[in-house]
Short mmCIF file of C-alpha atoms and ligand atoms in Angstrom, two decimals:
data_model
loop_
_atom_site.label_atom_id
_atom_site.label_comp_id
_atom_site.label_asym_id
_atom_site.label_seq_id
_atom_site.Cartn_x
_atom_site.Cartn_y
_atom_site.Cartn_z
CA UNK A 1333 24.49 -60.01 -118.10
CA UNK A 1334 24.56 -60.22 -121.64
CA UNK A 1335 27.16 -57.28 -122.70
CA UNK A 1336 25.91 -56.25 -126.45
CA UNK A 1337 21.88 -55.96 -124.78
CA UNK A 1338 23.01 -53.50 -122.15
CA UNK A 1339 25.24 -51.66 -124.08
CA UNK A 1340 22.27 -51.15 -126.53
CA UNK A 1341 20.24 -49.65 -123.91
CA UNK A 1342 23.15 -46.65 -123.17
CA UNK A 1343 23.08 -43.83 -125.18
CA UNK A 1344 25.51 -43.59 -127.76
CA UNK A 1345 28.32 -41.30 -126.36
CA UNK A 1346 27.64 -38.26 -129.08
CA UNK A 1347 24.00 -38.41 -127.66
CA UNK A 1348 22.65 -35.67 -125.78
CA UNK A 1349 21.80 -36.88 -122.02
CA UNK A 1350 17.72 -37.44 -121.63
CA UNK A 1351 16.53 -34.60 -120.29
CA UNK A 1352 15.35 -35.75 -116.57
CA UNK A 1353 12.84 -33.13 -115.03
CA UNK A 1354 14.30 -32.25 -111.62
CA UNK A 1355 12.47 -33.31 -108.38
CA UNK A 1356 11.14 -30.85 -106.33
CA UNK A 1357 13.12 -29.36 -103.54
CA UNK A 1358 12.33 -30.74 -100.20
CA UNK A 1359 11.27 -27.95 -97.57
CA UNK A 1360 14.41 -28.65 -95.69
CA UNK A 1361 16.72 -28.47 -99.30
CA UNK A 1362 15.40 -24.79 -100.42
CA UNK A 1363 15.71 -24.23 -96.11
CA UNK A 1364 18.99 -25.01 -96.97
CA UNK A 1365 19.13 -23.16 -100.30
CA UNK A 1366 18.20 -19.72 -98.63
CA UNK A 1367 20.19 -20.04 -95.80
CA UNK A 1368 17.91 -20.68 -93.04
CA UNK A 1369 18.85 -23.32 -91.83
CA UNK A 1370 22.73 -24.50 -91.77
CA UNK A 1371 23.79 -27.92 -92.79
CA UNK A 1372 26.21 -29.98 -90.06
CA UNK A 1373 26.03 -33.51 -91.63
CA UNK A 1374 23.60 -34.60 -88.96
CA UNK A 1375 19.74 -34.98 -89.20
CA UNK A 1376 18.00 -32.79 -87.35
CA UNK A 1377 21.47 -30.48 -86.12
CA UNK A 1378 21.23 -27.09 -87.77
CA UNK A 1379 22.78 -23.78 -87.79
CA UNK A 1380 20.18 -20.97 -88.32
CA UNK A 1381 20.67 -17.52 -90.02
CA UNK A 1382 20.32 -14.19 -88.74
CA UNK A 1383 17.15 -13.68 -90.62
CA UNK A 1384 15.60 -17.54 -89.05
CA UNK A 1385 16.86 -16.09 -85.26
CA UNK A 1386 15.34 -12.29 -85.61
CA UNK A 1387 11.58 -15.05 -85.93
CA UNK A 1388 13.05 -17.48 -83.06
CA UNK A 1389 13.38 -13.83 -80.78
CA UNK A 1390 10.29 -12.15 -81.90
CA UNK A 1391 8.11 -15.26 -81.17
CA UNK A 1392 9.77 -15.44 -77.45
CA UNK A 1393 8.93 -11.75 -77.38
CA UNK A 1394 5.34 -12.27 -78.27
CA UNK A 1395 4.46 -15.11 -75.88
CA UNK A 1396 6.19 -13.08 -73.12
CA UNK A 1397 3.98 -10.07 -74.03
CA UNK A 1398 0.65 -12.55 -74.29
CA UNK A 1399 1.44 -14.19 -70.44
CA UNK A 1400 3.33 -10.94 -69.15
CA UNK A 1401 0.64 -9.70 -67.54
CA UNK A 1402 0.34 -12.93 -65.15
CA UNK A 1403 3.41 -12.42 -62.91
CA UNK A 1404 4.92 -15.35 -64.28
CA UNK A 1405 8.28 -15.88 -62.12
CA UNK A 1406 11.10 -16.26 -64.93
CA UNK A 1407 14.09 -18.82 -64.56
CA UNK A 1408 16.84 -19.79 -67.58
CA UNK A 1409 18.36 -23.08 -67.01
CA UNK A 1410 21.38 -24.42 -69.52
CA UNK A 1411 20.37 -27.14 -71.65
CA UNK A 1412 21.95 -29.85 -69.44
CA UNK A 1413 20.48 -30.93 -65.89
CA UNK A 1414 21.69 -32.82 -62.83
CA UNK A 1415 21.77 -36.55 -63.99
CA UNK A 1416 20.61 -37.23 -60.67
CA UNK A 1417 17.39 -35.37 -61.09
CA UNK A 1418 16.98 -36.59 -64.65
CA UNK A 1419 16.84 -40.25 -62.80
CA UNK A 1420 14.20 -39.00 -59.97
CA UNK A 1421 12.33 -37.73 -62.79
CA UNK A 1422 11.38 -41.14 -64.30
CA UNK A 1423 12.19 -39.93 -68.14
CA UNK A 1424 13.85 -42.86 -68.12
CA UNK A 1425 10.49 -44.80 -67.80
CA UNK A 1426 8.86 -43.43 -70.68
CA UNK A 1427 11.46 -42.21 -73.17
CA UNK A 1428 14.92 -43.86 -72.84
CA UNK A 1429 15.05 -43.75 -76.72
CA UNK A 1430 14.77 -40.44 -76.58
CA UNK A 1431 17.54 -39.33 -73.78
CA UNK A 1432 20.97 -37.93 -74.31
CA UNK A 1433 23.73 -38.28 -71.71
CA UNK A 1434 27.10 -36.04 -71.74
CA UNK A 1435 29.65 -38.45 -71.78
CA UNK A 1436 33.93 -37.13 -70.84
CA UNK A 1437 37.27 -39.05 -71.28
CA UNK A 1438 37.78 -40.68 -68.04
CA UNK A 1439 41.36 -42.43 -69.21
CA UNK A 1440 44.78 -42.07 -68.23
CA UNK A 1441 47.79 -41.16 -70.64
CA UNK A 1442 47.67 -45.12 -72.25
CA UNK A 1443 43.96 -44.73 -72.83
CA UNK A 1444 44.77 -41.28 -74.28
CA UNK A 1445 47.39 -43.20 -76.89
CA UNK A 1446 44.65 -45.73 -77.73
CA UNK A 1447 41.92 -43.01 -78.34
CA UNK A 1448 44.41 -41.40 -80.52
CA UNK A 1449 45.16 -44.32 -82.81
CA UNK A 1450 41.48 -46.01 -82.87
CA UNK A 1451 40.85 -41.95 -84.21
CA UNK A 1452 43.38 -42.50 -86.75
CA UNK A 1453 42.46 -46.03 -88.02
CA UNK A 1454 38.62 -44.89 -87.84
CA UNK A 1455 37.85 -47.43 -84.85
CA UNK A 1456 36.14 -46.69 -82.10
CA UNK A 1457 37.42 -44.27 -79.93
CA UNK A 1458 34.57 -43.78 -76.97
CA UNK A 1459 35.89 -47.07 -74.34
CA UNK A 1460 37.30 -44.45 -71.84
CA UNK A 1461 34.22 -42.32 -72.37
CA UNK A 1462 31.96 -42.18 -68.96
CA UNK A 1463 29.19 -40.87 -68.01
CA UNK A 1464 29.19 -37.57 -66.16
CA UNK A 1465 27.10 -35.76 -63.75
CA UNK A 1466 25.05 -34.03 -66.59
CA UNK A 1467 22.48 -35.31 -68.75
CA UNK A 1468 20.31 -32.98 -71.38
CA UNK A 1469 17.33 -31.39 -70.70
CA UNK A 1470 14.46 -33.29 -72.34
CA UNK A 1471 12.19 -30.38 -72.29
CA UNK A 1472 12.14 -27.07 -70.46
CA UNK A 1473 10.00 -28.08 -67.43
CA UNK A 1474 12.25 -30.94 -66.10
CA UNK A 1475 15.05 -28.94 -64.08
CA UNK A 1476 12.33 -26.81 -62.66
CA UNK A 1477 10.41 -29.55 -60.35
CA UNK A 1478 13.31 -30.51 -57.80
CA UNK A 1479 14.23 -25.99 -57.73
CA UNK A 1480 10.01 -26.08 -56.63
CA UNK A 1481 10.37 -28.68 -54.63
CA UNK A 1482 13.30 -27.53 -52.58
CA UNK A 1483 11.28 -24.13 -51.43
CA UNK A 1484 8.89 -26.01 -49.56
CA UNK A 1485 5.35 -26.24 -49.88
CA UNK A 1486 3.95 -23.44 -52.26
CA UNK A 1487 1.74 -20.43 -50.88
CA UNK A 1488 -1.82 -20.20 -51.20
CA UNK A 1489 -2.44 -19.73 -55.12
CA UNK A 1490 0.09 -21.89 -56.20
CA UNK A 1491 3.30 -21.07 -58.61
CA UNK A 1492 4.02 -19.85 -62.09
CA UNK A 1493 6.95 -19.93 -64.06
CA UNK A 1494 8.37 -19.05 -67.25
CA UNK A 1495 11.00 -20.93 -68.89
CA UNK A 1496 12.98 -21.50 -71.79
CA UNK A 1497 15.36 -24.07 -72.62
CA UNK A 1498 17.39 -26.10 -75.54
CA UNK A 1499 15.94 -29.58 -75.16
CA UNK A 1500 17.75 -32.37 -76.75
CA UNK A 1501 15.61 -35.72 -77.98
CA UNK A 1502 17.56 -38.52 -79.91
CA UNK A 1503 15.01 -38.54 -82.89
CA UNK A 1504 17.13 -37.77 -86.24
CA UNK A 1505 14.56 -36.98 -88.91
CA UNK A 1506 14.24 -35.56 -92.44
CA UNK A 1507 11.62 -33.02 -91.08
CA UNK A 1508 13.03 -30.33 -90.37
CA UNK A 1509 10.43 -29.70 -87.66
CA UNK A 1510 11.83 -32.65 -85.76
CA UNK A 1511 15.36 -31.30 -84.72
CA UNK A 1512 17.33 -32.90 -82.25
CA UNK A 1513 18.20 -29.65 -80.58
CA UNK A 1514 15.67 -27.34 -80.03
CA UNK A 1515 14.24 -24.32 -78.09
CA UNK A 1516 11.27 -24.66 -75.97
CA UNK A 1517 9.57 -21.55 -74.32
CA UNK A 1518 7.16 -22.80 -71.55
CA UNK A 1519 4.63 -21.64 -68.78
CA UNK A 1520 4.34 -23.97 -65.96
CA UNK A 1521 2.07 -23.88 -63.22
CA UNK A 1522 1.60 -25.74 -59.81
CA UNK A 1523 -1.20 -25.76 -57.54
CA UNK A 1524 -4.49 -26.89 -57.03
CA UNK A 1525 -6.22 -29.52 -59.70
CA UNK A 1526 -8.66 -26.35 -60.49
CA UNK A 1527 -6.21 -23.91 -60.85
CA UNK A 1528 -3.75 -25.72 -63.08
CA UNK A 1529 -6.85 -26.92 -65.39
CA UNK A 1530 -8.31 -22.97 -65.58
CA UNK A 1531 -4.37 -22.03 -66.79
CA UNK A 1532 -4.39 -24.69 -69.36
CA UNK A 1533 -7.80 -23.77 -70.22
CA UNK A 1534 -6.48 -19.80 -70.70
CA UNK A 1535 -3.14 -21.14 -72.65
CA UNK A 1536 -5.52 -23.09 -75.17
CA UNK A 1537 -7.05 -20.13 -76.24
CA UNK A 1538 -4.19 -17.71 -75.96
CA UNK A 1539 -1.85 -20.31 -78.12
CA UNK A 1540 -5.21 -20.65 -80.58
CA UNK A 1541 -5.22 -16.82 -81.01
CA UNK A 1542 -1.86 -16.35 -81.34
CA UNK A 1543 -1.14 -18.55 -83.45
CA UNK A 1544 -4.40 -17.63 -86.10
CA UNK A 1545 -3.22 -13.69 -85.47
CA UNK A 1546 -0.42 -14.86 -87.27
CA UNK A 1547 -2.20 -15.92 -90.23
CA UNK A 1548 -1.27 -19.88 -89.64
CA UNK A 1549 -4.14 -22.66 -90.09
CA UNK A 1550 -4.39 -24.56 -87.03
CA UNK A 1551 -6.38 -27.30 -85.17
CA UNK A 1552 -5.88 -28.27 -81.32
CA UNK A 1553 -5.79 -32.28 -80.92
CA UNK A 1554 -6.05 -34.54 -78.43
CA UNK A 1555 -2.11 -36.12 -77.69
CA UNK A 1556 -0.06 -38.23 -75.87
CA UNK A 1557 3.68 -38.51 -75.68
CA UNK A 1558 5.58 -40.90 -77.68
CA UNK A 1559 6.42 -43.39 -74.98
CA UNK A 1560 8.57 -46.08 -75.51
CA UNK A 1561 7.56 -49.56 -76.28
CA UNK A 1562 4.74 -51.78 -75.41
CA UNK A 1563 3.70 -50.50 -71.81
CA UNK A 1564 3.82 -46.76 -73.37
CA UNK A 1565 1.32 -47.90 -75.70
CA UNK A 1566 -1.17 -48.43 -72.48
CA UNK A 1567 0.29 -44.91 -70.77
CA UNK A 1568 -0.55 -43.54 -74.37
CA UNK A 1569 -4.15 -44.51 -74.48
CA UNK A 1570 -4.56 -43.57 -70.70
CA UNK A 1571 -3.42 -40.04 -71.82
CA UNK A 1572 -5.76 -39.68 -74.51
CA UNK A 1573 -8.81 -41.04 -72.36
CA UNK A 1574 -8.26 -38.67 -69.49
CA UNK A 1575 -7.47 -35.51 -71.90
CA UNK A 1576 -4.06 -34.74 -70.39
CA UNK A 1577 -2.63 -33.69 -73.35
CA UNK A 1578 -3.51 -31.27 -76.36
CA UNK A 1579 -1.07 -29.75 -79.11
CA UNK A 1580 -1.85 -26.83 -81.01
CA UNK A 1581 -0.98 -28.62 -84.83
CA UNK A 1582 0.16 -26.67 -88.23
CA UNK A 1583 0.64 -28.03 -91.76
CA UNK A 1584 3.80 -27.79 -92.16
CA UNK A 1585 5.44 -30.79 -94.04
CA UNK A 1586 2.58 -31.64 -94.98
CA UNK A 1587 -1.18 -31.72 -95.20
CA UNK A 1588 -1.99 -35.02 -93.34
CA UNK A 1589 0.44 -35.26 -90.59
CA UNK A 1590 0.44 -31.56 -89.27
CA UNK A 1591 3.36 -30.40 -86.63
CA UNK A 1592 2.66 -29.77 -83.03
CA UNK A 1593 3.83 -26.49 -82.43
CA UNK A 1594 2.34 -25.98 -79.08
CA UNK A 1595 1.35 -27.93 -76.40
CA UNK A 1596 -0.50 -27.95 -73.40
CA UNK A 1597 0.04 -30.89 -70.51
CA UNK A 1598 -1.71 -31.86 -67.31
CA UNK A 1599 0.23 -34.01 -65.23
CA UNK A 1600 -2.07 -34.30 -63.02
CA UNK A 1601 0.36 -34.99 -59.39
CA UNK A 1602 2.85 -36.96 -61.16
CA UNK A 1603 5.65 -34.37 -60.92
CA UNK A 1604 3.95 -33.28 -57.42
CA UNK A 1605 4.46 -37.13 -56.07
CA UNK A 1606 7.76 -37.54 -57.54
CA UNK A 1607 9.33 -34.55 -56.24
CA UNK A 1608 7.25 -34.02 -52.93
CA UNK A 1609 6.16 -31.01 -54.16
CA UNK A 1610 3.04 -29.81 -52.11
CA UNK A 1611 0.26 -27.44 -51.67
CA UNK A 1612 0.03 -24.59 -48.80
CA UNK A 1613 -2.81 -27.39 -47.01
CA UNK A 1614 0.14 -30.21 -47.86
CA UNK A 1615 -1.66 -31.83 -50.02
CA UNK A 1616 0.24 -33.10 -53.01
CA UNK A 1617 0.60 -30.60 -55.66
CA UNK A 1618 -0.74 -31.07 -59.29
CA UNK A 1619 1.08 -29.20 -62.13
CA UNK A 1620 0.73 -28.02 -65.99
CA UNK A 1621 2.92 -26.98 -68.47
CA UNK A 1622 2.44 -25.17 -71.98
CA UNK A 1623 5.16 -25.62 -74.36
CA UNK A 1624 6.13 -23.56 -78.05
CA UNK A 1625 8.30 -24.78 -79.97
CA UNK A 1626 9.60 -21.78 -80.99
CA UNK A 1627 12.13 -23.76 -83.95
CA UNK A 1628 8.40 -25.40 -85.43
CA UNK A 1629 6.67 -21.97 -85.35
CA UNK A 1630 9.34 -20.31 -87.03
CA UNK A 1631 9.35 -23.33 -89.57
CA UNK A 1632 5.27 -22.77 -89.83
CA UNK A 1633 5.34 -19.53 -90.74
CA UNK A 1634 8.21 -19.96 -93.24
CA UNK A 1635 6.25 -22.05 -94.93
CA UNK A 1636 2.96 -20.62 -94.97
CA UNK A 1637 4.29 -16.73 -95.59
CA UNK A 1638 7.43 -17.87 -97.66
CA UNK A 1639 11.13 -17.99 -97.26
CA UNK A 1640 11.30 -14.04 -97.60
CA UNK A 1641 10.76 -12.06 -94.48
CA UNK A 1642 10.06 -9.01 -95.99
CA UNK A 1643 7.32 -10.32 -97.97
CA UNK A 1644 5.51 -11.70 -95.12
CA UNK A 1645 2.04 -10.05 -94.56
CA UNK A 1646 2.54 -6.65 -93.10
CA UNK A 1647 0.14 -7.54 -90.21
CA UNK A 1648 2.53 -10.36 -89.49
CA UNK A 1649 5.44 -8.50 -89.39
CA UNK A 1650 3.91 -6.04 -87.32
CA UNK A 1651 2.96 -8.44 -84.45
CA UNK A 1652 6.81 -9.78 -84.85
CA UNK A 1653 8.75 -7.05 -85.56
CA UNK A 1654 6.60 -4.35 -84.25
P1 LIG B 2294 5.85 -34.60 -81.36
O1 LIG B 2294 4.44 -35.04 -81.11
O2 LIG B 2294 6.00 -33.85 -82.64
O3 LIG B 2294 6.86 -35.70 -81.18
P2 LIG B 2294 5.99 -33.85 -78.65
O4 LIG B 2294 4.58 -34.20 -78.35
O5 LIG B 2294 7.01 -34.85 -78.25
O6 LIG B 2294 6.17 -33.52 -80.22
P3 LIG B 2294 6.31 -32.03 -76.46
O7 LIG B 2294 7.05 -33.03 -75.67
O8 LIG B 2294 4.93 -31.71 -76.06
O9 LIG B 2294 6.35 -32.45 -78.03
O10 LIG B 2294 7.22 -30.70 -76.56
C1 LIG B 2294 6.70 -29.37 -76.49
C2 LIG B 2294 6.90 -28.64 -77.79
O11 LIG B 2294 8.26 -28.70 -78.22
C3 LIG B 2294 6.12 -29.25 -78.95
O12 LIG B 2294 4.80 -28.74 -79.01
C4 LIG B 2294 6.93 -28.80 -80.15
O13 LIG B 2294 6.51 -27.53 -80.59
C5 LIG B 2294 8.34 -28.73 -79.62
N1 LIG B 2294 9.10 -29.92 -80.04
C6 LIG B 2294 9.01 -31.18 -79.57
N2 LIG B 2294 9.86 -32.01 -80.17
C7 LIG B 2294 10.55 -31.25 -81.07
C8 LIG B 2294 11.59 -31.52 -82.00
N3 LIG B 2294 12.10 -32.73 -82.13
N4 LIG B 2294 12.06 -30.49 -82.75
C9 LIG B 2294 11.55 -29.25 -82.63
N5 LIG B 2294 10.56 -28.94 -81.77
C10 LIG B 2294 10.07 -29.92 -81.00
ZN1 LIG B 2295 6.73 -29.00 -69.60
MG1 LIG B 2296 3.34 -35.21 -79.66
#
C-alpha cells in the first residue's frame, strides 16, 4: 500500500475524531442495558432480573387461572428426562440438531491429570466425558407420555395435564426470543380424535384472548416444526397440509418475521403409538398439546408496553399483577 496516500486519508492527530452517529441499540443490548436480561457470554443463555421473573410468574399465574377451571391434573418434571425415553420418543428423528445430552467425567485419576493439563494449555478437555442416563427435556410434553403410558389405558373422557418445564434446544441466536433455555407452560390432553381437536379448538381462542387482553397484536398461523434436513422438509409440508400445527405469533423483533409465543399441536396418535398409550375401548390414543412460551411473552410485552413495568397500561398490570 502506498504509505504517504493512506496516511493522507487519517486525520491529522490534533483533529477532532468525525463524529459517527451511534447505531441503534439492539432489543437484546438495551435488554441488557436495563437489566432484564443477564449477559453469560453465550447466545441465547441469560440471567433474568427480579422485575423480568415477577412477568415470567404472573403469566404462569394467568394461564393457570384461564384453564383452572378444567381439572387439569398438574405434574413438574426437572428439565432433564430419562435418555431412554428421549430415544423411544423419536426426537431424535426429527430434531437431532436441536438435542442436548448431559455428558459426566467417566475417567480414572490419569484421565483426571490429562483433563487438568489439556484445561491449562486450552486443549480439549471433554475425551473422558460420557454420556449419562439424562438427556434435556426438549419441550414440556416429552417426559409426560411414558408417566401416561405406564397407568394403563385412560378412563372414559380421556386425560389432562398441566405442565411446565425448562426445555433446552441447541439453537444459539441473536434474538433474544430464541433462548437456548427456556420455560414452557403447557396443557396436554389425550383421548379421543374429537376430544383432543374440541381442546385445541378452546386453547386457540383462550391463547387469542389472552393474549389481545393484554394489549399485544397477534395473528394465529398455520406451522410446522423445524425438522431437520431433507426428509423434515416432506414431514414439514405434511404438517401444514393436515393443520396439525398453529402458533399464536407477536412482533417482536420485528415486523415481518413475528415470534411464536404460543402454540397449539395435534399429534394426531403419534405419541399414542409410540408409547402404547390407549383409550378406555383400547383403541390407540390421540393427543394435543398447547404450549406458552412464557420467556417470548414476557419479551412481547416488553417490547410492546416498554422496558418499565410500572408504566405498562394499568389494565395490563391489573390482569398481571392483580
Ligand atoms: P419456533 O417456530 O420459533 O422455532 P417452535 O415452533 O419450535 O418455535 P414449539 O416447539 O411449538 O416452538 O414450542 C412451544 C413454545 O415454546 C413456542 O410457542 C414458544 O413460545 C416457545 N419456544 C420455542 N422455542 C423457544 C426458544 N428457543 N426460546 C424461547 N421460547 C421458545
Ligand atoms: Zn407439547
Ligand atoms: Mg415454529
Amino acid at each position: 500500500m502506498d504509505q504517504s496516500l493512506s496516511s493522507d486519508l487519517l486525520p491529522a492527530a490534533d483533529e477532532a475524531p468525525v463524529d459517527v452517529a451511534p447505531e441503534p441499540r439492539s432489543f437484546l443490548d438495551r435488554l441488557f442495558d436495563r437489566g432484564l436480561l443477564i449477559r453469560t457470554g453465550v447466545d441465547g443463555l441469560y440471567g433474568r432480573s427480579g422485575a423480568f421473573e415477577s412477568v415470567v410468574e404472573a403469566l404462569d399465574r394467568l394461564v393457570s387461572r384461564i384453564g383452572g377451571a378444567d381439572g387439569a391434573e398438574a405434574l413438574r418434571f426437572p428439565p432433564g428426562m430419562a435418555r431412554s425415553s428421549f430415544e423411544r420418543s423419536g426426537y431424535l428423528k426429527g430434531f437431532p440438531h436441536l438435542a442436548g445430552t448431559v455428558h459426566s467425567f467417566c475417567g480414572n485419576e490419569a484421565d483426571h491429570a490429562r483433563l487438568l493439563a489439556c484445561l491449562d494449555a486450552g486443549e480439549d478437555w471433554t475425551a473422558k466425558q460420557a454420556a449419562t442416563d439424562i438427556v434435556l427435556t426438549p419441550a414440556a410434553c416429552y417426559p409426560l407420555y411414558p408417566v401416561a403410558a405406564a397407568r394403563g389405558r385412560l378412563p372414559e373422557g380421556g386425560l389432562l395435564f398441566d405442565l411446565q418445564s425448562y426445555c433446552f434446544r441447541h439453537e444459539p441466536s441473536l434474538e433474544p426470543t430464541r433462548m437456548q433455555l427456556f420455560r414452557m407452560r403447557e396443557y396436554v390432553r389425550m383421548g379421543t380424535p374429537e376430544q383432543v381437536l374440541a381442546f385445541r379448538e378452546l386453547w386457540l381462542a383462550r391463547g387469542t384472548k389472552m393474549m389481545s387482553d393484554l394489549g399485544l397484536p397477534l395473528a394465529i398461523d398455520p406451522a410446522n416444526d423445524p425438522f431437520f434436513g431433507r426428509a423434515g422438509k416432506m414431514l414439514a409440508n405434511n404438517q401444514r397440509a393436515q393443520a396439525l400445527k398453529f402458533e399464536l405469533n407477536v412482533p417482536v423483533n420485528s415486523e415481518d418475521k413475528p415470534t411464536a409465543c404460543l402454540s397449539f399441536n395435534y399429534h394426531q396418535d403419534h405419541f399414542g403409538t409410540t408409547w402404547d398409550i390407549n383409550q378406555a375401548d383400547g383403541s390407540t390414543a390421540h393427543t394435543a398439546c398447547v404450549g406458552f412460551g412464557l420467556e417470548r411473552i414476557t419479551l412481547a410485552l416488553l417490547r410492546h408496553h416498554g422496558l418499565d413495568l410500572d408504566a405498562w397500561p394499568a389494565d395490563v398490570r391489573a390482569q398481571l399483577f392483580g
